[in-house]
Coordinates of C-alpha atoms and ligand atoms in Angstrom, one line a residue:
M65 CA 4.4 -20.7 -8.9
T66 CA 4.5 -18.0 -11.5
K67 CA 7.5 -16.1 -12.8
Y68 CA 7.8 -13.2 -15.2
I69 CA 10.1 -13.3 -18.2
I70 CA 11.0 -9.8 -19.4
R71 CA 13.0 -9.0 -22.4
G72 CA 14.2 -5.4 -21.7
G73 CA 15.6 -2.4 -23.5
K74 CA 12.4 -1.4 -25.2
P75 CA 10.9 2.0 -24.6
L76 CA 7.3 2.1 -23.5
F77 CA 4.6 3.9 -25.5
G78 CA 0.8 4.2 -25.0
E79 CA -1.7 4.6 -22.2
V80 CA -2.1 2.9 -18.9
E81 CA -5.1 3.1 -16.6
I82 CA -4.4 3.2 -12.8
S83 CA -6.5 1.0 -10.5
G84 CA -8.0 1.8 -7.1
A85 CA -5.5 2.3 -4.2
K86 CA -4.4 -0.9 -2.5
N87 CA -3.6 0.8 0.8
A88 CA -7.0 2.5 0.9
A89 CA -8.9 -0.7 -0.1
V90 CA -7.3 -2.8 2.6
A91 CA -8.5 -0.3 5.2
I92 CA -11.9 0.6 3.7
I93 CA -12.9 -3.1 3.4
P94 CA -12.4 -3.8 7.1
A95 CA -14.1 -0.5 7.8
A96 CA -17.2 -1.9 6.3
L97 CA -17.5 -3.9 9.5
L98 CA -18.5 -0.7 11.3
V99 CA -21.5 -0.2 9.0
D100 CA -25.0 -1.5 9.7
G101 CA -26.3 -2.0 6.2
V102 CA -25.0 -2.5 2.7
C103 CA -21.8 -0.7 1.6
R104 CA -21.2 -0.6 -2.1
I105 CA -17.5 -0.1 -2.7
E106 CA -16.4 0.8 -6.2
N107 CA -13.0 1.2 -7.9
I108 CA -11.7 -1.8 -5.9
P109 CA -8.4 -3.1 -7.3
Q110 CA -8.3 -6.7 -8.4
I111 CA -5.3 -7.8 -6.3
S112 CA -4.7 -10.7 -4.0
D113 CA -4.6 -8.6 -0.8
V114 CA -8.2 -7.4 -1.5
T115 CA -9.3 -10.9 -2.1
L116 CA -7.9 -11.9 1.3
C117 CA -9.6 -9.0 3.1
L118 CA -12.9 -9.9 1.6
K119 CA -12.5 -13.6 2.6
I120 CA -11.7 -12.6 6.1
L121 CA -14.9 -10.5 6.3
E122 CA -16.9 -13.4 4.8
Q123 CA -15.7 -15.7 7.5
L124 CA -16.9 -13.3 10.2
G125 CA -20.4 -13.4 8.7
A126 CA -20.4 -10.6 6.1
N127 CA -22.5 -11.1 3.1
I128 CA -20.4 -10.2 0.0
R129 CA -21.8 -9.7 -3.4
T130 CA -19.5 -9.1 -6.4
I131 CA -21.1 -6.5 -8.7
N132 CA -18.3 -6.5 -11.2
R133 CA -14.5 -6.8 -11.3
H134 CA -14.1 -3.5 -9.5
A135 CA -17.2 -3.2 -7.3
V136 CA -18.6 -5.2 -4.4
E137 CA -21.4 -4.9 -1.9
I138 CA -20.6 -5.8 1.7
D139 CA -23.3 -6.2 4.2
C140 CA -22.0 -6.6 7.8
T141 CA -25.4 -6.5 9.4
H142 CA -25.2 -10.1 10.6
I143 CA -21.6 -10.6 11.8
H144 CA -21.5 -13.7 14.0
S145 CA -17.9 -13.6 15.2
T146 CA -15.3 -11.1 16.4
R147 CA -12.5 -13.6 16.1
T148 CA -10.8 -13.7 12.6
N149 CA -9.6 -16.8 10.9
Y150 CA -6.0 -17.2 12.0
D151 CA -4.5 -18.5 8.8
L152 CA -6.1 -15.8 6.6
S153 CA -5.5 -12.8 8.8
R154 CA -1.9 -13.6 9.6
K155 CA -1.1 -13.5 5.9
I156 CA -1.8 -9.8 5.5
R157 CA -0.3 -6.9 7.4
A158 CA -3.5 -4.9 6.9
S159 CA -5.5 -7.4 9.0
Y160 CA -4.6 -5.1 11.9
Y161 CA -7.4 -2.8 10.7
L162 CA -9.8 -5.5 11.8
I163 CA -8.9 -4.7 15.4
G164 CA -10.0 -1.1 15.1
S165 CA -13.2 -1.9 13.2
L166 CA -14.4 -4.9 15.3
L167 CA -13.5 -3.1 18.5
G168 CA -15.3 0.0 17.3
R169 CA -18.5 -1.8 16.4
F170 CA -18.7 -4.7 18.8
G171 CA -16.3 -3.7 21.7
E172 CA -14.2 -6.8 21.0
A173 CA -11.7 -8.1 18.5
E174 CA -9.4 -11.2 18.3
V175 CA -7.1 -10.9 15.3
A176 CA -4.0 -13.0 14.5
M177 CA -0.8 -11.1 15.0
P178 CA 0.0 -9.5 11.6
G179 CA 2.7 -11.4 9.6
G180 CA 6.4 -10.7 10.1
C181 CA 8.2 -8.1 8.1
N182 CA 9.8 -9.0 4.8
F183 CA 11.7 -5.8 4.0
G184 CA 13.9 -5.9 7.1
G185 CA 13.5 -4.3 10.5
V186 CA 10.6 -4.4 12.9
R187 CA 7.1 -3.3 12.1
P188 CA 5.7 -2.5 15.6
I189 CA 2.0 -1.7 16.4
D190 CA 2.6 -0.1 19.7
Q191 CA 0.9 3.2 18.6
H192 CA -2.2 1.3 17.5
V193 CA -2.3 -0.3 21.0
K194 CA -1.7 3.0 22.7
G195 CA -4.7 4.4 20.8
F196 CA -7.1 1.6 21.7
T197 CA -6.1 1.6 25.4
T198 CA -6.5 5.4 25.6
L199 CA -10.0 4.9 24.2
G200 CA -10.6 2.5 27.1
A201 CA -9.9 -0.9 25.7
K202 CA -7.8 -3.7 27.2
V203 CA -5.3 -5.2 24.7
M204 CA -3.4 -8.5 25.2
V205 CA -1.7 -11.1 23.1
E206 CA -3.2 -14.6 23.6
G207 CA -2.3 -17.7 21.6
G208 CA -1.0 -15.8 18.6
F209 CA -4.0 -13.5 18.6
I210 CA -4.3 -9.8 19.6
H211 CA -7.3 -9.7 21.9
A212 CA -8.7 -6.2 22.4
F213 CA -11.9 -5.6 24.3
S214 CA -13.8 -2.9 26.1
E215 CA -15.6 -3.8 29.3
N216 CA -18.4 -1.3 28.6
R217 CA -18.6 -2.4 25.0
R218 CA -18.6 1.2 23.8
L219 CA -15.2 2.9 23.8
K220 CA -14.8 6.4 25.2
G221 CA -13.5 9.3 23.1
A222 CA -10.1 10.7 24.2
N223 CA -7.1 12.7 23.1
I224 CA -4.4 10.6 21.5
Y225 CA -1.0 11.9 20.6
L226 CA 1.0 9.6 18.2
D227 CA 4.7 9.3 19.1
V228 CA 5.5 8.5 15.5
V229 CA 3.5 9.4 12.4
S230 CA 1.9 6.1 11.6
V231 CA -0.5 5.5 8.7
G232 CA -1.8 2.3 10.2
A233 CA -2.3 3.7 13.7
T234 CA -4.0 6.8 12.4
M235 CA -6.5 4.7 10.4
N236 CA -7.0 2.1 13.1
I237 CA -7.7 4.6 15.8
M238 CA -10.1 6.5 13.5
M239 CA -12.1 3.2 13.0
A240 CA -12.1 2.4 16.7
A241 CA -13.2 6.0 17.6
V242 CA -15.9 6.6 15.0
M243 CA -18.7 5.2 17.3
A244 CA -17.0 5.9 20.6
E245 CA -18.9 7.9 23.2
G246 CA -17.9 11.6 22.9
N247 CA -15.0 13.2 21.0
T248 CA -11.6 11.9 20.0
V249 CA -8.7 13.9 18.8
I250 CA -5.7 12.3 17.0
E251 CA -2.6 14.5 17.1
N252 CA 0.5 14.0 15.0
A253 CA -1.7 12.0 12.6
A254 CA -0.5 10.7 9.2
K255 CA -1.7 12.7 6.2
E256 CA -1.5 10.1 3.4
P257 CA -4.2 10.3 0.7
H258 CA -5.6 7.0 1.9
I259 CA -6.2 8.5 5.4
V260 CA -8.4 11.1 3.7
D261 CA -10.1 8.4 1.7
L262 CA -10.9 6.3 4.8
A263 CA -12.4 9.4 6.5
N264 CA -14.4 10.2 3.4
F265 CA -15.7 6.6 3.3
L266 CA -16.7 6.7 7.0
N267 CA -18.3 10.2 6.7
S268 CA -20.3 9.1 3.7
M269 CA -21.7 6.3 5.9
G270 CA -22.7 8.8 8.6
A271 CA -19.5 9.3 10.7
N272 CA -18.3 12.8 11.8
I273 CA -14.6 13.0 11.1
R274 CA -12.9 16.4 10.5
G275 CA -9.3 17.3 9.7
A276 CA -8.2 14.1 7.9
G277 CA -5.2 15.1 5.7
T278 CA -3.9 17.4 8.4
D279 CA -2.0 16.4 11.5
T280 CA -5.0 16.8 13.8
I281 CA -8.0 14.6 13.2
K282 CA -11.2 15.3 15.2
I283 CA -13.9 12.6 15.5
R284 CA -17.2 13.1 17.1
G285 CA -18.6 9.7 18.0
V286 CA -21.9 8.7 16.4
D287 CA -24.4 6.0 17.4
H288 CA -24.2 4.0 14.2
L289 CA -23.2 4.0 10.6
T290 CA -25.5 3.1 7.7
G291 CA -24.9 1.8 4.2
G292 CA -24.0 3.8 1.1
T293 CA -21.9 3.9 -2.0
Y294 CA -18.2 4.9 -2.1
A295 CA -15.5 4.8 -4.8
I296 CA -11.8 4.3 -3.7
I297 CA -9.2 6.8 -4.9
P298 CA -6.6 5.9 -7.6
D299 CA -3.4 4.3 -6.4
Q300 CA -0.6 6.9 -6.1
I301 CA 2.1 4.2 -5.8
E302 CA 0.9 2.2 -8.8
A303 CA 0.9 5.4 -10.9
G304 CA 4.3 6.3 -9.6
T305 CA 5.6 2.8 -10.5
Y306 CA 4.5 3.2 -14.1
M307 CA 6.0 6.7 -14.2
A308 CA 9.3 5.2 -12.9
A309 CA 9.1 2.4 -15.5
V310 CA 8.9 5.0 -18.3
A311 CA 11.8 7.0 -16.7
A312 CA 13.9 3.9 -16.6
A313 CA 13.0 2.3 -20.0
G314 CA 12.3 5.5 -21.9
G315 CA 9.3 6.3 -24.1
Q316 CA 6.1 8.2 -23.6
V317 CA 3.1 7.0 -21.6
L318 CA -0.2 8.6 -20.6
V319 CA -0.9 7.6 -17.0
K320 CA -4.7 7.8 -16.7
N321 CA -7.2 8.0 -13.8
I322 CA -4.9 9.6 -11.2
I323 CA -5.2 12.6 -8.9
P324 CA -2.3 14.8 -10.0
K325 CA -2.0 16.5 -6.5
H326 CA -1.2 13.0 -5.0
M327 CA 1.6 12.6 -7.5
D328 CA 3.4 15.9 -6.8
C329 CA 6.0 14.4 -4.5
I330 CA 6.9 11.8 -7.2
T331 CA 6.6 14.0 -10.2
A332 CA 8.9 16.6 -8.7
K333 CA 11.8 14.1 -8.3
L334 CA 11.3 12.7 -11.8
V335 CA 11.4 16.2 -13.3
E336 CA 14.7 16.8 -11.4
M337 CA 16.0 13.7 -13.1
G338 CA 15.1 15.1 -16.6
V339 CA 11.8 13.3 -17.1
S340 CA 9.0 15.4 -18.7
V341 CA 5.7 15.2 -16.9
E342 CA 2.7 17.1 -18.2
E343 CA -0.3 17.3 -16.0
H344 CA -3.9 17.3 -17.3
E345 CA -7.1 16.9 -15.4
D346 CA -6.8 13.3 -14.2
T347 CA -3.8 12.2 -16.3
L348 CA -0.1 12.6 -16.5
L349 CA 1.9 12.4 -19.7
V350 CA 5.3 11.0 -18.9
R351 CA 8.1 11.2 -21.4
R352 CA 11.8 10.4 -21.2
T353 CA 14.1 10.8 -24.1
D354 CA 17.2 12.3 -22.7
P355 CA 19.7 10.7 -20.3
L356 CA 18.6 10.6 -16.6
Q357 CA 20.3 13.0 -14.2
K358 CA 21.3 12.2 -10.6
T359 CA 19.3 13.6 -7.6
N360 CA 19.0 13.0 -3.9
I361 CA 15.8 11.6 -2.3
K362 CA 14.7 11.1 1.3
T363 CA 11.5 9.2 2.0
L364 CA 9.1 10.8 4.5
P365 CA 5.5 10.6 5.5
Y366 CA 3.1 12.3 3.0
P367 CA 3.5 14.9 1.5
G368 CA 7.1 13.8 1.4
F369 CA 8.5 11.3 -1.1
P370 CA 6.8 7.9 -0.3
T371 CA 8.8 5.0 1.1
D372 CA 6.6 2.7 -1.1
M373 CA 8.4 4.3 -4.1
Q374 CA 11.9 4.0 -2.7
P375 CA 12.9 0.7 -4.4
Q376 CA 11.5 1.9 -7.8
I377 CA 13.1 5.3 -7.7
T378 CA 16.5 3.8 -6.6
T379 CA 16.3 1.5 -9.6
V380 CA 15.7 4.5 -11.9
L381 CA 18.6 6.4 -10.3
S382 CA 20.9 3.4 -10.9
L383 CA 20.7 4.4 -14.5
A384 CA 21.2 8.2 -14.0
Q385 CA 24.4 10.1 -14.8
G386 CA 26.3 10.8 -11.6
T387 CA 26.0 9.7 -8.0
S388 CA 22.7 10.0 -6.1
L389 CA 21.9 9.6 -2.4
V390 CA 18.7 7.8 -1.3
T391 CA 17.8 8.0 2.4
E392 CA 15.0 5.9 3.9
G393 CA 13.3 8.1 6.4
V394 CA 10.3 5.9 7.3
W395 CA 11.5 2.3 7.8
N396 CA 14.6 1.1 9.6
S397 CA 15.7 -0.7 6.5
R398 CA 14.2 -1.3 3.1
Y399 CA 17.2 -2.2 0.8
R400 CA 17.0 -5.9 0.5
Y401 CA 16.4 -5.6 -3.2
V402 CA 19.7 -3.8 -3.8
D403 CA 21.6 -7.1 -4.1
E404 CA 19.3 -8.2 -6.9
L405 CA 20.0 -4.9 -8.7
K406 CA 23.7 -5.5 -8.3
R407 CA 23.3 -8.8 -10.2
M408 CA 22.1 -6.7 -13.1
G409 CA 25.1 -4.5 -13.0
A410 CA 23.9 -1.7 -10.7
S411 CA 26.5 0.1 -8.5
I412 CA 24.9 0.8 -5.1
Q413 CA 26.4 0.9 -1.7
V414 CA 24.0 0.7 1.3
D415 CA 25.1 2.2 4.7
D416 CA 22.4 1.9 7.2
K417 CA 19.5 4.0 5.9
T418 CA 21.4 5.5 3.0
A419 CA 22.1 4.1 -0.4
V420 CA 24.8 5.7 -2.5
V421 CA 23.8 5.1 -6.1
E422 CA 26.4 5.5 -8.7
G423 CA 24.7 5.6 -12.1
V424 CA 25.8 3.0 -14.7
D425 CA 25.3 3.1 -18.5
H426 CA 23.0 0.1 -18.6
L427 CA 21.8 -2.9 -16.6
T428 CA 21.8 -6.4 -18.0
G429 CA 19.1 -9.0 -17.7
A430 CA 19.5 -11.7 -15.0
P431 CA 17.5 -14.2 -12.9
I432 CA 16.2 -12.0 -10.0
Q433 CA 13.9 -12.4 -7.0
A434 CA 11.1 -10.2 -5.8
Y435 CA 11.4 -10.1 -2.0
D436 CA 8.4 -8.0 -1.3
L437 CA 5.8 -6.0 -3.2
R438 CA 7.7 -2.8 -3.9
A439 CA 11.0 -4.6 -4.3
G440 CA 9.2 -6.7 -6.8
A441 CA 8.0 -3.6 -8.7
A442 CA 11.6 -2.4 -8.7
M443 CA 12.7 -5.7 -10.3
V444 CA 10.2 -5.3 -13.0
I445 CA 11.4 -1.8 -13.7
A446 CA 15.0 -2.9 -13.8
A447 CA 14.2 -5.7 -16.1
L448 CA 12.2 -3.5 -18.5
A449 CA 15.2 -1.1 -18.8
A450 CA 17.9 -3.8 -18.9
R451 CA 19.6 -5.2 -22.0
G452 CA 18.6 -8.9 -22.5
E453 CA 16.3 -11.2 -20.7
S454 CA 15.4 -11.3 -17.0
E455 CA 13.5 -13.9 -15.1
I456 CA 11.7 -12.7 -12.0
T457 CA 10.6 -15.1 -9.3
G458 CA 8.5 -14.3 -6.2
V459 CA 6.0 -12.5 -8.3
Q460 CA 3.2 -13.5 -5.9
Y461 CA 4.4 -10.5 -3.9
I462 CA 3.9 -8.2 -6.9
E463 CA 0.4 -9.5 -7.5
R464 CA -0.6 -8.6 -3.9
G465 CA -0.6 -4.9 -5.0
Y466 CA -0.5 -4.5 -8.8
E467 CA -3.6 -5.3 -10.7
D468 CA -3.0 -6.9 -14.1
I469 CA 0.6 -5.8 -14.2
V470 CA 1.6 -8.1 -17.0
E471 CA -1.3 -7.0 -19.2
K472 CA -0.9 -3.3 -18.4
L473 CA 2.8 -3.4 -19.3
R474 CA 2.2 -5.4 -22.5
S475 CA -0.3 -2.8 -23.6
I476 CA 2.4 -0.2 -23.5
G477 CA 4.8 -2.3 -25.5
A478 CA 6.7 -4.2 -22.8
D479 CA 8.0 -7.7 -23.7
I480 CA 6.8 -9.4 -20.6
R481 CA 5.1 -12.8 -20.0
A482 CA 4.0 -14.8 -17.0
V483 CA 5.0 -18.4 -17.0
E484 CA 4.0 -21.2 -14.6
E485 CA 6.7 -23.1 -12.9
P486 CA 6.6 -26.2 -10.7
D487 CA 6.0 -25.2 -7.0
E488 CA 8.6 -23.8 -4.8
T489 CA 8.0 -22.6 -1.2
L490 CA 8.6 -19.0 -0.3
E491 CA 7.9 -17.3 3.0
S492 CA 4.6 -15.3 2.9
G493 CA 5.0 -11.5 2.7
V494 CA 3.2 -8.6 4.2
G495 CA 1.7 -5.5 2.6
Ligands
LIG283 C1 1.6 1.5 5.7 O1 2.2 0.6 6.6 C2 1.6 0.8 4.4 N1 0.9 -0.5 4.5 C3 3.0 0.6 3.9 O2 3.0 0.1 2.6 C4 3.8 1.9 4.0 O3 5.2 1.6 3.7 C5 3.7 2.6 5.3 O4 2.3 2.7 5.6 C6 4.3 4.0 5.3 O5 3.7 4.8 4.3 C7 -0.4 -0.5 4.4 O6 -1.1 0.5 4.3 C8 -1.1 -1.8 4.5 P1 3.3 3.1 9.5 P2 2.0 0.9 8.2 O7 2.6 2.6 10.7 O8 0.8 1.6 8.4 C9 6.7 3.1 12.9 C10 3.3 -1.2 0.8 O9 4.4 -1.5 0.1 N2 5.6 2.6 13.8 O10 3.0 4.3 8.8 O11 2.3 -0.4 8.9 C11 7.1 2.0 11.8 O12 8.1 1.1 12.4 C12 3.3 -1.2 2.3 O13 2.3 -1.0 0.2 C13 5.9 2.5 15.1 O14 6.9 2.7 15.6 O15 3.3 1.9 8.4 C14 7.6 2.9 10.7 O16 9.0 3.2 11.0 C15 4.6 -1.7 2.8 N3 4.8 2.0 15.9 C16 6.8 4.2 10.8 O17 6.2 4.1 12.1 C17 3.6 1.7 15.4 O18 2.7 1.4 16.2 C18 5.7 4.2 9.8 O19 4.9 3.0 9.8 C19 3.4 1.9 14.0 C20 4.4 2.3 13.2

């Protein structure tokens, strides 16, 4: 069991390199199951969720060759099973992508029900199931597994209208449909950068997908996909997290290897709060010297403000002058971390989906707990800005999605260290 000790109150200065996008990687790795041949995937983040995805594929018979820290070759030519390892796949939410990819390639998938939710509320997959059944599959739950299969093995293209804008359902249906017979249209599709990344990956392997990044995605089924090389996009949320850290702690940091367009929704809000953000080709120079100003934020599907930045930005707002309103527009609830911020002196009242954040002059260090990945990132930001020392437990959640976070923060002047503690059991989280 690792915990982070952070001595806060020090502004951050220097440069930080952003890794490949977690939520693209955890879809693109399962998508390699659709490919007959070797896929070389580059710019893979070194995070525990990726390690898990690769292990699951290996158990299904994939041949995985590590090229270097950020590149692997995956060969799914000789997959021998369509049933995933129960213990591995139930640990990670993104294992639901194995349903779409196995079903799309082999006409059958048995995948452990994705783990429960750890930021409150329900995380249904009814829209994924609606997509698979519309494509002609039967889907049932048996012994803790979701069993999806198509009697004719090959699915049949269809028109699918999503009742809610769902990232997971959009990507899962895309995977299932890529080798279906005929054409598929996904309406009311999600538009996140990782949707476009998955489509680009599949197209580079021979798929025919158009419209990814708009709300209508058109897929013309192809007979098979062949190998190739693909590099994952930079992680919008990791970049936003470092930007938020500079906003909260002060200082000036060059955030490198990003796609500025993907950052617009986050940049706009930080600028409203008085943070200076200068855009260059694939970098952003983030500077905060003056006091932070209040603003209101509502999370929405892309290109709206991302829900995966909500805990981090609320933490920054807890230090802004005035009262800000934060509204969660994607999930039913995502405010479990607020009680931890209150331990540090934040003044936040949560009423259903809205948090009323009354800015305070400063936070003070405290023992705090990371309850999930982004809540954990928020704890790190709070601790970096706070006066005194904080001790963060539950950091295994943070390490699911942030590559080398301790080293990256140290390189920009943060006083953070990871220490090993005797074991303590925590429920497993989901990404
Ligand atoms: C993805 O989850 C991300 N996870 C989440 O990031 C992110 O918060 C979320 O998209 C929204 O951007 C991964 O990519 C692995 P959704 P996903 O389906 O796909 C409702 C992180 O911190 N819904 O877009 O599971 C759902 O309840 C993680 O990196 C249905 O009603 O989210 C929610 O209100 C946490 N039925 C909304 O749609 C469904 O079948 C959006 O969920 C599916 C979803």
